[in-house]
């Protein structure tokens, strides 16, 4: 016989919910929690965002966090989420199980630079992004800064891997050892004035 005080935690009175994330920055515990406005419970506009409960988030085993180590989640304000209340009908302890993409959540780069769903794009709030594109014969890996600088590996017309580094500002390359540049078909250096400083052998 399960005590009445524990029933809610054993799933006998489980309550599922769908809601929208309203705040991720002010978690007093700084453990990746989010405040959620839950449909059917917090529909009253009189309930201010600051009074919404903090929801814990189920973390995949590949992103586990313990004692400050691991990777915290990147939950975004406006994300539509799905979850369960840990305290059943009391509905004060929400647990986010996952997110539900909604209309308007697509990223234009997915189809503009590859084929859906082959091009996997990860974009941040400020505009940084990574792409892992498995589009046949145009496979690419690209990482780009919000200001335009990027590195990209891609499949060229000869089905070989080409590599591009595009820097919009200054670039320093420092090697604590021996640096070698080898081009089996030649090495080209171009641009403005070229300065080479070093010691004579």
Coordinates of N, CA, C and O in Angstrom, one line a residue:
X1 N 0.8 -1.2 0.0 CA 0.0 0.0 0.0 C 0.9 1.2 0.0 O 1.7 1.4 0.9
X2 N 0.7 2.1 -1.0 CA 1.5 3.3 -1.1 C 0.9 4.4 -0.2 O -0.3 4.7 -0.4
X3 N 1.6 5.0 0.7 CA 1.0 6.1 1.5 C 0.5 7.2 0.6 O 1.0 7.5 -0.5
X4 N -0.6 7.8 1.1 CA -1.2 8.9 0.3 C -0.3 10.0 0.0 O -0.4 10.7 -1.1
X5 N 0.6 10.3 0.9 CA 1.5 11.4 0.7 C 2.5 11.2 -0.4 O 3.2 12.1 -0.9
X6 N 2.7 9.9 -0.8 CA 3.6 9.6 -1.9 C 3.0 9.3 -3.2 O 3.7 9.1 -4.2
X7 N 1.7 9.2 -3.2 CA 1.0 8.8 -4.5 C 1.4 9.6 -5.7 O 1.7 9.1 -6.8
X8 N 1.5 10.9 -5.5 CA 1.8 11.8 -6.6 C 3.2 11.5 -7.2 O 3.4 11.8 -8.4
X9 N 4.1 11.0 -6.4 CA 5.4 10.7 -6.9 C 5.6 9.4 -7.6 O 6.6 9.1 -8.2
X10 N 4.6 8.5 -7.5 CA 4.7 7.2 -8.1 C 3.9 7.1 -9.5 O 3.8 6.1 -10.0
X11 N 3.4 8.2 -9.9 CA 2.8 8.3 -11.2 C 1.3 7.9 -11.2 O 0.7 7.9 -12.3
X12 N 0.7 7.6 -10.1 CA -0.7 7.3 -10.0 C -1.6 8.4 -10.4 O -2.8 8.2 -10.8
X13 N -1.2 9.6 -10.2 CA -1.9 10.8 -10.5 C -1.1 11.8 -11.3 O -1.1 13.0 -11.1
X14 N -0.4 11.2 -12.3 CA 0.5 12.0 -13.1 C -0.3 13.1 -13.9 O -1.4 12.8 -14.4
X15 N 0.2 14.2 -14.0 CA -0.4 15.3 -14.8 C 0.7 15.8 -15.8 O 1.7 16.2 -15.5
X16 N 0.3 15.6 -17.1 CA 1.2 16.1 -18.2 C 0.9 17.5 -18.5 O -0.2 18.0 -18.3
X17 N 1.8 18.3 -19.1 CA 1.5 19.6 -19.5 C 2.3 20.0 -20.8 O 3.3 19.4 -21.2
X18 N 1.8 21.1 -21.4 CA 2.5 21.8 -22.5 C 2.5 23.2 -22.2 O 1.5 23.8 -21.7
X19 N 3.7 23.9 -22.3 CA 3.8 25.3 -22.0 C 4.9 26.0 -22.8 O 5.4 25.4 -23.7
X20 N 5.1 27.2 -22.4 CA 6.1 28.0 -23.2 C 7.1 28.6 -22.2 O 6.7 29.2 -21.1
X21 N 8.4 28.5 -22.4 CA 9.4 29.0 -21.6 C 9.4 30.6 -21.6 O 9.4 31.2 -22.6
X22 N 9.4 31.2 -20.4 CA 9.4 32.6 -20.3 C 10.6 33.2 -19.7 O 10.9 34.4 -19.9
X23 N 11.5 32.4 -19.0 CA 12.7 33.0 -18.4 C 13.7 31.8 -18.2 O 13.3 30.8 -17.7
X24 N 14.9 32.1 -18.6 CA 16.0 31.1 -18.3 C 17.2 31.8 -17.6 O 18.1 31.0 -17.2
X25 N 17.2 33.1 -17.5 CA 18.4 33.8 -17.1 C 18.5 34.0 -15.5 O 19.6 34.2 -15.0
X26 N 17.4 33.9 -14.9 CA 17.3 34.3 -13.4 C 17.2 33.2 -12.5 O 16.8 33.3 -11.3
X27 N 17.5 31.9 -12.9 CA 17.5 30.8 -12.1 C 18.4 31.0 -10.9 O 19.6 31.1 -11.0
X28 N 17.8 31.1 -9.7 CA 18.7 31.4 -8.5 C 19.7 30.3 -8.2 O 20.8 30.5 -7.6
X29 N 19.4 29.1 -8.7 CA 20.4 27.9 -8.4 C 21.4 27.8 -9.6 O 22.3 27.1 -9.5
X30 N 21.1 28.5 -10.7 CA 22.0 28.4 -11.9 C 22.3 27.0 -12.3 O 23.4 26.6 -12.5
X31 N 21.2 26.2 -12.5 CA 21.4 24.8 -12.9 C 20.6 24.4 -14.1 O 20.2 23.3 -14.4
X32 N 20.3 25.5 -14.9 CA 19.7 25.3 -16.2 C 18.1 25.2 -16.1 O 17.5 24.7 -17.1
X33 N 17.5 25.6 -15.0 CA 16.1 25.5 -14.9 C 15.4 26.6 -15.7 O 16.1 27.6 -16.2
X34 N 14.1 26.5 -16.0 CA 13.4 27.5 -16.7 C 12.0 27.8 -16.1 O 11.4 26.8 -15.6
X35 N 11.6 29.0 -16.2 CA 10.2 29.3 -15.8 C 9.3 29.1 -17.0 O 9.6 29.4 -18.1
X36 N 8.1 28.4 -16.8 CA 7.3 28.0 -17.8 C 5.8 28.5 -17.6 O 5.3 28.3 -16.5
X37 N 5.2 29.1 -18.6 CA 3.8 29.4 -18.5 C 3.1 28.2 -19.1 O 3.1 28.0 -20.3
X38 N 2.3 27.5 -18.3 CA 1.7 26.3 -18.7 C 0.3 26.5 -19.1 O -0.5 27.1 -18.4
X39 N 0.0 26.0 -20.3 CA -1.4 26.1 -20.9 C -2.4 25.4 -20.0 O -2.2 24.3 -19.5
X40 N -3.5 26.1 -19.7 CA -4.6 25.6 -18.9 C -4.4 25.9 -17.4 O -5.3 25.7 -16.6
X41 N -3.2 26.3 -17.0 CA -3.0 26.6 -15.6 C -2.6 28.1 -15.4 O -3.1 28.7 -14.5
X42 N -1.7 28.6 -16.3 CA -1.3 30.0 -16.1 C -1.8 30.9 -17.3 O -1.1 31.8 -17.7
X43 N -3.0 30.5 -17.7 CA -3.6 31.3 -18.8 C -4.0 32.7 -18.4 O -4.1 33.6 -19.2
X44 N -4.3 32.9 -17.1 CA -4.7 34.1 -16.5 C -3.6 35.2 -16.6 O -2.5 35.0 -16.1
X45 N -3.8 36.2 -17.4 CA -2.8 37.3 -17.6 C -2.4 37.9 -16.3 O -1.3 38.6 -16.2
X46 N -3.2 37.8 -15.2 CA -2.9 38.4 -13.9 C -1.7 37.7 -13.3 O -1.0 38.2 -12.4
X47 N -1.4 36.5 -13.7 CA -0.3 35.7 -13.2 C 1.0 36.2 -13.9 O 1.2 36.0 -15.0
X48 N 1.8 37.0 -13.2 CA 3.0 37.5 -13.7 C 4.1 36.5 -13.9 O 4.2 35.5 -13.2
X49 N 4.9 36.7 -15.0 CA 6.0 35.7 -15.3 C 6.9 35.5 -14.1 O 7.3 34.3 -13.9
X50 N 7.2 36.5 -13.3 CA 8.1 36.3 -12.1 C 7.5 35.4 -11.1 O 8.3 34.9 -10.2
X51 N 6.2 35.1 -11.1 CA 5.6 34.2 -10.1 C 5.4 32.8 -10.6 O 4.9 31.9 -9.9
X52 N 5.9 32.5 -11.9 CA 5.7 31.2 -12.4 C 6.8 30.3 -11.8 O 7.9 30.7 -11.4
X53 N 6.4 29.0 -11.6 CA 7.4 28.0 -11.0 C 8.6 27.8 -11.8 O 8.5 27.9 -13.1
X54 N 9.7 27.4 -11.2 CA 10.9 27.1 -11.9 C 10.8 25.6 -12.2 O 10.7 24.7 -11.3
X55 N 11.0 25.2 -13.5 CA 10.9 23.8 -13.9 C 12.3 23.2 -14.0 O 13.2 23.8 -14.6
X56 N 12.5 22.0 -13.5 CA 13.7 21.3 -13.7 C 13.6 20.7 -15.1 O 12.5 20.6 -15.7
X57 N 14.7 20.3 -15.7 CA 14.8 19.8 -17.0 C 15.5 18.4 -17.1 O 16.6 18.2 -16.5
X58 N 14.8 17.5 -17.7 CA 15.4 16.2 -17.9 C 16.6 16.3 -18.9 O 16.5 16.9 -20.0
X59 N 17.8 15.9 -18.5 CA 19.0 16.0 -19.3 C 19.4 14.7 -19.9 O 19.5 13.7 -19.2
X60 N 19.7 14.6 -21.2 CA 20.1 13.3 -21.8 C 21.4 12.8 -21.1 O 22.2 13.6 -20.6
X61 N 21.6 11.5 -21.1 CA 22.9 11.0 -20.5 C 24.1 11.5 -21.2 O 25.2 11.5 -20.6
X62 N 24.0 11.9 -22.4 CA 25.2 12.4 -23.2 C 25.5 13.9 -22.8 O 26.5 14.4 -23.2
X63 N 24.6 14.5 -22.0 CA 24.8 15.9 -21.5 C 24.7 16.0 -20.0 O 24.2 17.0 -19.5
X64 N 25.0 14.9 -19.3 CA 24.8 14.9 -17.8 C 25.6 16.0 -17.2 O 26.7 16.3 -17.6
X65 N 25.1 16.6 -16.1 CA 25.8 17.6 -15.3 C 25.9 17.1 -13.9 O 25.0 16.6 -13.3
X66 N 27.1 17.3 -13.3 CA 27.3 16.9 -11.9 C 28.5 17.8 -11.3 O 29.6 17.8 -11.9
X67 N 28.2 18.4 -10.3 CA 29.2 19.2 -9.5 C 29.9 20.2 -10.5 O 31.1 20.4 -10.4
X68 N 29.1 20.9 -11.3 CA 29.7 21.9 -12.2 C 30.4 21.4 -13.4 O 30.9 22.1 -14.3
X69 N 30.4 20.0 -13.6 CA 31.0 19.5 -14.8 C 29.9 19.0 -15.8 O 28.8 18.7 -15.4
X70 N 30.3 18.9 -17.0 CA 29.3 18.5 -18.0 C 28.8 19.7 -18.8 O 29.4 20.7 -18.8
X71 N 27.7 19.5 -19.5 CA 27.2 20.6 -20.3 C 25.8 20.9 -19.9 O 24.9 20.1 -19.9
X72 N 25.6 22.2 -19.6 CA 24.3 22.7 -19.3 C 23.4 22.9 -20.6 O 24.0 23.1 -21.7
X73 N 22.1 22.8 -20.4 CA 21.3 22.9 -21.6 C 21.1 24.3 -22.1 O 21.4 25.3 -21.3
X74 N 20.7 24.5 -23.3 CA 20.6 25.8 -23.9 C 19.1 26.1 -24.2 O 18.7 26.5 -25.3
X75 N 18.3 25.9 -23.1 CA 16.8 26.2 -23.3 C 16.7 27.7 -23.6 O 17.3 28.6 -23.0
X76 N 15.8 28.0 -24.6 CA 15.5 29.4 -25.0 C 14.2 29.9 -24.6 O 13.2 29.1 -24.6
X77 N 14.1 31.2 -24.3 CA 12.8 31.8 -24.1 C 11.9 31.7 -25.3 O 12.4 31.9 -26.4
X78 N 10.7 31.3 -25.2 CA 9.8 31.1 -26.3 C 9.7 29.7 -26.7 O 8.8 29.3 -27.5
X79 N 10.5 28.8 -26.2 CA 10.5 27.4 -26.6 C 9.2 26.7 -26.1 O 8.8 26.9 -24.9
X80 N 8.5 26.0 -26.9 CA 7.4 25.2 -26.5 C 7.8 23.9 -25.9 O 8.6 23.1 -26.6
X81 N 7.4 23.6 -24.7 CA 7.9 22.4 -24.0 C 6.8 21.5 -23.5 O 5.6 21.9 -23.4
X82 N 7.2 20.2 -23.3 CA 6.3 19.2 -22.8 C 6.9 18.6 -21.5 O 8.1 18.4 -21.4
X83 N 6.0 18.3 -20.5 CA 6.6 17.8 -19.3 C 5.5 17.2 -18.4 O 4.4 16.9 -18.8
X84 N 5.9 17.0 -17.2 CA 5.1 16.3 -16.2 C 5.3 17.0 -14.8 O 6.3 17.5 -14.6
X85 N 4.2 17.0 -14.0 CA 4.3 17.6 -12.7 C 4.8 16.5 -11.7 O 4.2 15.4 -11.6
X86 N 5.9 16.8 -11.0 CA 6.4 15.8 -10.0 C 5.5 15.7 -8.8 O 5.5 14.7 -8.1
X87 N 4.6 16.7 -8.5 CA 3.8 16.6 -7.4 C 2.3 16.4 -7.8 O 1.4 16.8 -7.1
X88 N 2.1 15.8 -9.0 CA 0.7 15.4 -9.4 C -0.2 16.6 -9.5 O 0.1 17.7 -10.0
X89 N -1.4 16.4 -8.9 CA -2.4 17.4 -9.0 C -2.1 18.7 -8.3 O -2.8 19.8 -8.6
X90 N -1.1 18.8 -7.4 CA -0.8 20.1 -6.8 C -0.2 21.0 -7.8 O -0.2 22.2 -7.7
X91 N 0.5 20.4 -8.8 CA 1.0 21.2 -10.0 C 1.9 22.4 -9.7 O 1.8 23.5 -10.2
X92 N 2.8 22.1 -8.8 CA 3.8 23.2 -8.4 C 5.2 22.8 -8.7 O 6.1 23.6 -8.6
X93 N 5.5 21.5 -9.1 CA 6.8 21.1 -9.4 C 6.9 20.5 -10.8 O 6.9 19.3 -11.0
X94 N 7.0 21.5 -11.8 CA 7.1 21.0 -13.2 C 8.4 20.5 -13.6 O 9.5 21.0 -13.1
X95 N 8.4 19.4 -14.4 CA 9.6 18.8 -14.9 C 9.5 18.8 -16.4 O 8.6 18.2 -17.0
X96 N 10.4 19.5 -17.1 CA 10.4 19.5 -18.6 C 11.1 18.3 -19.1 O 12.2 18.0 -18.8
X97 N 10.3 17.5 -20.0 CA 10.8 16.3 -20.5 C 11.4 16.5 -21.9 O 12.4 15.9 -22.3
X98 N 10.9 17.5 -22.7 CA 11.4 17.8 -24.0 C 10.8 19.0 -24.6 O 9.9 19.6 -23.9
X99 N 11.2 19.4 -25.7 CA 10.7 20.5 -26.4 C 9.9 20.1 -27.7 O 10.1 19.0 -28.2
X100 N 8.9 20.9 -28.1 CA 8.1 20.6 -29.2 C 8.2 21.8 -30.2 O 7.7 22.9 -30.0
X101 N 9.0 21.6 -31.3 CA 9.1 22.6 -32.3 C 7.8 23.0 -32.9 O 6.9 22.2 -33.0
X102 N 7.6 24.3 -33.1 CA 6.3 24.8 -33.6 C 6.5 25.6 -34.8 O 7.7 25.9 -35.3
X103 N 5.4 26.0 -35.5 CA 5.5 26.8 -36.7 C 6.3 28.1 -36.5 O 6.1 28.8 -35.5
X104 N 7.3 28.3 -37.3 CA 8.1 29.5 -37.2 C 9.5 29.2 -36.5 O 10.4 30.1 -36.4
X105 N 9.7 27.9 -36.1 CA 11.0 27.5 -35.5 C 12.0 27.0 -36.5 O 13.1 26.7 -36.1
X106 N 11.7 27.0 -37.8 CA 12.6 26.4 -38.7 C 13.8 27.5 -39.0 O 13.6 28.7 -38.8
X107 N 14.9 27.0 -39.4 CA 16.1 27.8 -39.7 C 16.2 27.8 -41.3 O 16.4 26.7 -41.9
X108 N 16.3 29.0 -41.9 CA 16.3 29.1 -43.3 C 17.6 28.5 -43.9 O 17.6 28.0 -45.1
X109 N 18.7 28.4 -43.1 CA 19.9 27.8 -43.6 C 19.8 26.4 -44.0 O 20.5 25.8 -44.8
X110 N 18.9 25.7 -43.3 CA 18.7 24.3 -43.5 C 18.4 24.0 -45.0 O 19.0 23.1 -45.6
X111 N 17.6 24.7 -45.7 CA 17.2 24.5 -47.1 C 18.0 25.4 -48.0 O 18.1 25.1 -49.2
X112 N 18.4 26.6 -47.5 CA 19.1 27.6 -48.4 C 20.5 27.1 -48.8 O 21.0 27.4 -49.8
X113 N 21.1 26.3 -47.9 CA 22.5 25.9 -48.1 C 22.7 24.4 -48.1 O 23.8 23.9 -48.2
X114 N 21.6 23.7 -48.1 CA 21.6 22.2 -48.1 C 20.2 21.7 -48.4 O 19.3 22.4 -49.0
X115 N 19.9 20.5 -48.0 CA 18.6 19.9 -48.2 C 18.0 19.5 -46.9 O 18.7 18.9 -46.0
X116 N 16.7 19.7 -46.7 CA 16.0 19.3 -45.5 C 15.7 17.8 -45.6 O 15.2 17.4 -46.7
X117 N 16.0 17.0 -44.6 CA 16.5 17.3 -43.3 C 18.0 17.0 -43.2 O 18.5 16.7 -42.1
X118 N 18.7 16.9 -44.3 CA 20.1 16.5 -44.3 C 21.0 17.5 -43.7 O 22.1 17.2 -43.1
X119 N 20.7 18.8 -43.8 CA 21.5 19.9 -43.2 C 21.1 20.2 -41.8 O 20.1 20.7 -41.5
X120 N 22.0 19.8 -40.8 CA 21.7 20.0 -39.4 C 22.3 21.3 -39.0 O 23.5 21.5 -39.1
X121 N 21.5 22.3 -38.5 CA 22.0 23.6 -38.2 C 21.8 23.8 -36.7 O 20.7 23.6 -36.2
X122 N 22.9 24.3 -36.0 CA 22.8 24.8 -34.6 C 23.1 26.2 -34.6 O 24.2 26.6 -34.9
X123 N 22.1 27.1 -34.2 CA 22.3 28.5 -34.2 C 22.1 29.1 -32.8 O 21.2 28.6 -32.0
X124 N 22.9 30.1 -32.4 CA 22.8 30.7 -31.1 C 22.0 32.0 -31.2 O 21.7 32.5 -32.3
X125 N 21.6 32.6 -30.0 CA 20.8 33.8 -30.0 C 21.5 35.0 -30.7 O 20.8 35.8 -31.4
X126 N 22.8 35.1 -30.6 CA 23.5 36.2 -31.2 C 23.8 36.1 -32.7 O 24.1 37.0 -33.4
X127 N 23.7 34.8 -33.2 CA 24.0 34.6 -34.6 C 25.1 33.7 -35.0 O 25.4 33.5 -36.1
X128 N 25.8 33.1 -33.9 CA 26.8 32.1 -34.2 C 26.1 30.9 -34.7 O 24.9 30.6 -34.3
X129 N 26.7 30.1 -35.5 CA 26.1 28.8 -35.9 C 27.1 27.7 -36.4 O 28.2 28.0 -36.8
X130 N 26.6 26.5 -36.3 CA 27.4 25.4 -36.8 C 26.4 24.6 -37.8 O 25.3 24.5 -37.5
X131 N 27.0 24.0 -38.8 CA 26.3 23.2 -39.8 C 27.0 21.9 -40.0 O 28.2 21.9 -40.2
X132 N 26.2 20.8 -40.0 CA 26.7 19.5 -40.4 C 25.8 19.1 -41.5 O 24.7 18.6 -41.3
X133 N 26.3 19.3 -42.7 CA 25.4 19.1 -43.9 C 25.7 17.7 -44.6 O 26.9 17.5 -45.1
X134 N 24.8 16.8 -44.6 CA 24.9 15.5 -45.3 C 24.3 15.5 -46.6 O 24.0 14.4 -47.2
X135 N 24.0 16.6 -47.2 CA 23.4 16.7 -48.6 C 24.3 15.9 -49.5 O 25.5 16.3 -49.6
X136 N 23.8 15.0 -50.3 CA 24.6 14.1 -51.1 C 25.5 15.0 -52.1 O 25.0 15.9 -52.8
X137 N 26.8 14.6 -52.2 CA 27.8 15.3 -53.1 C 28.1 16.7 -52.7 O 28.9 17.4 -53.4
X138 N 27.5 17.2 -51.6 CA 27.7 18.6 -51.2 C 27.9 18.6 -49.7 O 27.6 19.6 -49.0
X139 N 28.5 17.5 -49.1 CA 28.7 17.4 -47.7 C 29.6 18.5 -47.2 O 30.6 18.8 -47.8
X140 N 29.2 19.1 -46.1 CA 30.0 20.3 -45.5 C 30.0 20.2 -44.0 O 29.0 19.7 -43.4
X141 N 31.0 20.8 -43.4 CA 31.0 21.1 -42.0 C 31.4 22.6 -41.9 O 32.5 23.0 -42.4
X142 N 30.6 23.4 -41.3 CA 30.9 24.9 -41.2 C 30.6 25.4 -39.8 O 29.6 25.0 -39.2
X143 N 31.5 26.3 -39.4 CA 31.3 27.0 -38.1 C 31.6 28.5 -38.4 O 32.6 28.8 -38.9
X144 N 30.6 29.3 -38.0 CA 30.7 30.7 -38.4 C 30.4 31.6 -37.2 O 29.5 31.4 -36.4
X145 N 31.2 32.7 -37.1 CA 31.0 33.7 -36.0 C 29.9 34.7 -36.5 O 29.7 34.8 -37.7
X146 N 29.2 35.3 -35.6 CA 28.1 36.2 -35.9 C 28.6 37.4 -36.8 O 27.8 37.9 -37.5
X147 N 29.9 37.7 -36.8 CA 30.4 38.8 -37.6 C 30.8 38.4 -39.0 O 31.3 39.2 -39.8
X148 N 30.7 37.1 -39.3 CA 31.0 36.6 -40.6 C 32.2 35.7 -40.8 O 32.3 35.0 -41.8
X149 N 33.2 35.7 -39.9 CA 34.3 34.8 -40.0 C 33.9 33.4 -39.9 O 33.0 33.1 -39.1
X150 N 34.5 32.5 -40.6 CA 34.1 31.1 -40.6 C 35.2 30.2 -41.0 O 36.2 30.6 -41.7
X151 N 35.0 28.9 -40.7 CA 35.8 27.8 -41.2 C 34.9 26.8 -41.8 O 33.8 26.6 -41.3
X152 N 35.3 26.2 -43.0 CA 34.4 25.3 -43.6 C 35.2 24.2 -44.3 O 36.2 24.5 -45.0
X153 N 34.8 23.0 -44.2 CA 35.2 21.8 -44.9 C 34.1 21.4 -45.8 O 33.0 21.2 -45.3
X154 N 34.4 21.1 -47.1 CA 33.3 20.8 -48.0 C 33.8 19.8 -49.1 O 35.0 19.7 -49.3
X155 N 32.9 19.2 -49.7 CA 33.2 18.2 -50.8 C 33.3 19.0 -52.1 O 32.3 19.7 -52.5
X156 N 34.4 19.0 -52.8 CA 34.5 19.8 -54.0 C 34.1 18.9 -55.2 O 33.6 17.8 -55.1
X157 N 34.2 19.5 -56.4 CA 33.8 18.9 -57.7 C 34.5 17.6 -58.0 O 34.0 16.7 -58.7
X158 N 35.7 17.4 -57.4 CA 36.5 16.2 -57.6 C 36.3 15.2 -56.5 O 37.0 14.2 -56.3
X159 N 35.2 15.4 -55.6 CA 34.9 14.5 -54.5 C 36.1 14.4 -53.6 O 36.4 13.4 -53.0
X160 N 36.8 15.6 -53.4 CA 37.8 15.7 -52.4 C 37.4 16.7 -51.3 O 36.5 17.5 -51.5
X161 N 38.1 16.6 -50.2 CA 37.7 17.5 -49.1 C 38.6 18.8 -49.2 O 39.8 18.8 -49.3
X162 N 37.9 20.0 -49.4 CA 38.5 21.3 -49.4 C 38.2 22.0 -48.1 O 37.2 21.7 -47.4
X163 N 39.1 22.9 -47.7 CA 39.1 23.6 -46.4 C 39.2 25.1 -46.7 O 40.1 25.5 -47.4
X164 N 38.3 25.9 -46.1 CA 38.3 27.3 -46.2 C 38.3 28.0 -44.8 O 37.6 27.6 -44.0
X165 N 39.2 29.0 -44.6 CA 39.2 29.8 -43.4 C 39.0 31.2 -43.9 O 39.8 31.8 -44.6
X166 N 37.9 31.9 -43.4 CA 37.6 33.2 -43.8 C 37.6 34.1 -42.5 O 36.7 33.9 -41.6
X167 N 38.5 35.0 -42.4 CA 38.6 35.9 -41.2 C 38.3 37.3 -41.6 O 38.9 37.8 -42.5
X168 N 37.4 37.9 -40.9 CA 37.0 39.3 -41.2 C 37.8 40.4 -40.5 O 37.7 41.6 -40.7
X169 N 38.7 39.9 -39.6 CA 39.6 40.9 -38.9 C 41.1 40.4 -39.0 O 41.5 39.7 -39.9
X170 N 41.8 40.7 -37.9 CA 43.2 40.2 -37.9 C 43.2 38.7 -37.5 O 42.3 38.2 -36.9
X171 N 44.4 38.0 -37.8 CA 44.5 36.6 -37.5 C 45.9 36.3 -37.0 O 46.9 36.7 -37.7
X172 N 46.1 35.7 -35.9 CA 47.4 35.3 -35.4 C 47.5 33.8 -35.3 O 46.5 33.2 -34.7
X173 N 48.5 33.2 -35.8 CA 48.7 31.8 -35.7 C 50.0 31.6 -34.9 O 51.1 32.0 -35.4
X174 N 50.0 31.0 -33.8 CA 51.2 30.8 -32.9 C 51.4 29.3 -32.7 O 50.4 28.6 -32.3
X175 N 52.6 28.8 -33.0 CA 52.9 27.4 -32.8 C 54.0 27.3 -31.8 O 55.1 27.8 -32.1
X176 N 53.9 26.5 -30.8 CA 55.0 26.3 -29.8 C 55.7 25.0 -30.3 O 55.7 24.0 -29.6
X177 N 56.3 25.1 -31.4 CA 57.0 23.9 -32.0 C 57.4 24.2 -33.4 O 57.5 25.4 -33.8
X178 N 57.5 23.2 -34.2 CA 57.8 23.4 -35.6 C 56.5 23.5 -36.4 O 55.6 22.7 -36.3
X179 N 56.4 24.5 -37.3 CA 55.3 24.7 -38.2 C 55.7 24.4 -39.6 O 56.7 24.9 -40.1
X180 N 54.9 23.5 -40.3 CA 55.2 23.2 -41.6 C 54.0 23.4 -42.5 O 52.9 23.2 -42.2
X181 N 54.3 24.0 -43.7 CA 53.3 24.2 -44.7 C 53.7 23.4 -46.0 O 54.8 23.6 -46.5
X182 N 52.9 22.4 -46.4 CA 53.2 21.6 -47.5 C 52.1 21.5 -48.5 O 50.9 21.3 -48.1
X183 N 52.3 21.9 -49.7 CA 51.3 21.7 -50.8 C 51.8 20.9 -51.9 O 52.8 21.2 -52.5
X184 N 51.2 19.7 -52.1 CA 51.7 18.8 -53.1 C 51.7 19.3 -54.5 O 52.4 18.9 -55.4
X185 N 50.8 20.3 -54.7 CA 50.7 20.9 -56.0 C 51.1 22.4 -56.0 O 50.8 23.1 -57.0
X186 N 51.7 22.8 -55.0 CA 52.2 24.2 -54.9 C 51.6 25.0 -53.7 O 50.7 24.5 -53.1
X187 N 52.3 26.1 -53.4 CA 51.9 26.9 -52.3 C 51.8 28.4 -52.8 O 52.8 28.9 -53.4
X188 N 50.7 29.0 -52.6 CA 50.5 30.4 -53.1 C 50.3 31.3 -51.9 O 49.5 31.0 -51.0
X189 N 51.0 32.5 -51.8 CA 50.9 33.5 -50.8 C 50.6 34.8 -51.5 O 51.4 35.2 -52.3
X190 N 49.4 35.4 -51.2 CA 49.1 36.7 -51.9 C 48.5 37.7 -50.9 O 48.3 37.4 -49.8
X191 N 48.2 38.9 -51.4 CA 47.6 39.9 -50.6 C 48.4 41.2 -50.6 O 49.1 41.5 -51.6
X192 N 48.5 41.9 -49.5 CA 49.2 43.1 -49.4 C 50.7 42.8 -49.2 O 51.2 41.8 -49.5
X193 N 51.4 43.8 -48.6 CA 52.8 43.6 -48.3 C 53.0 42.4 -47.4 O 52.3 42.1 -46.5
X194 N 54.1 41.6 -47.7 CA 54.4 40.4 -46.9 C 55.7 40.6 -46.2 O 56.7 41.0 -46.8
X195 N 55.7 40.4 -44.9 CA 56.9 40.5 -44.0 C 57.2 39.1 -43.5 O 56.3 38.4 -42.9
X196 N 58.5 38.7 -43.6 CA 58.9 37.5 -43.0 C 60.1 37.8 -42.1 O 61.1 38.3 -42.5
X197 N 59.9 37.4 -40.8 CA 60.9 37.7 -39.8 C 61.3 36.4 -39.2 O 60.5 35.5 -38.9
X198 N 62.6 36.2 -39.0 CA 63.1 35.0 -38.4 C 64.6 35.0 -38.2 O 65.3 35.9 -38.6
X199 N 65.1 33.9 -37.7 CA 66.6 33.7 -37.6 C 67.2 32.9 -38.7 O 66.5 32.0 -39.2
X200 N 68.4 33.3 -39.1 CA 69.1 32.5 -40.2 C 69.6 31.2 -39.6 O 70.0 31.1 -38.5
X201 N 69.5 30.2 -40.4 CA 70.0 28.9 -39.9 C 71.5 28.8 -40.1 O 72.0 29.4 -41.0

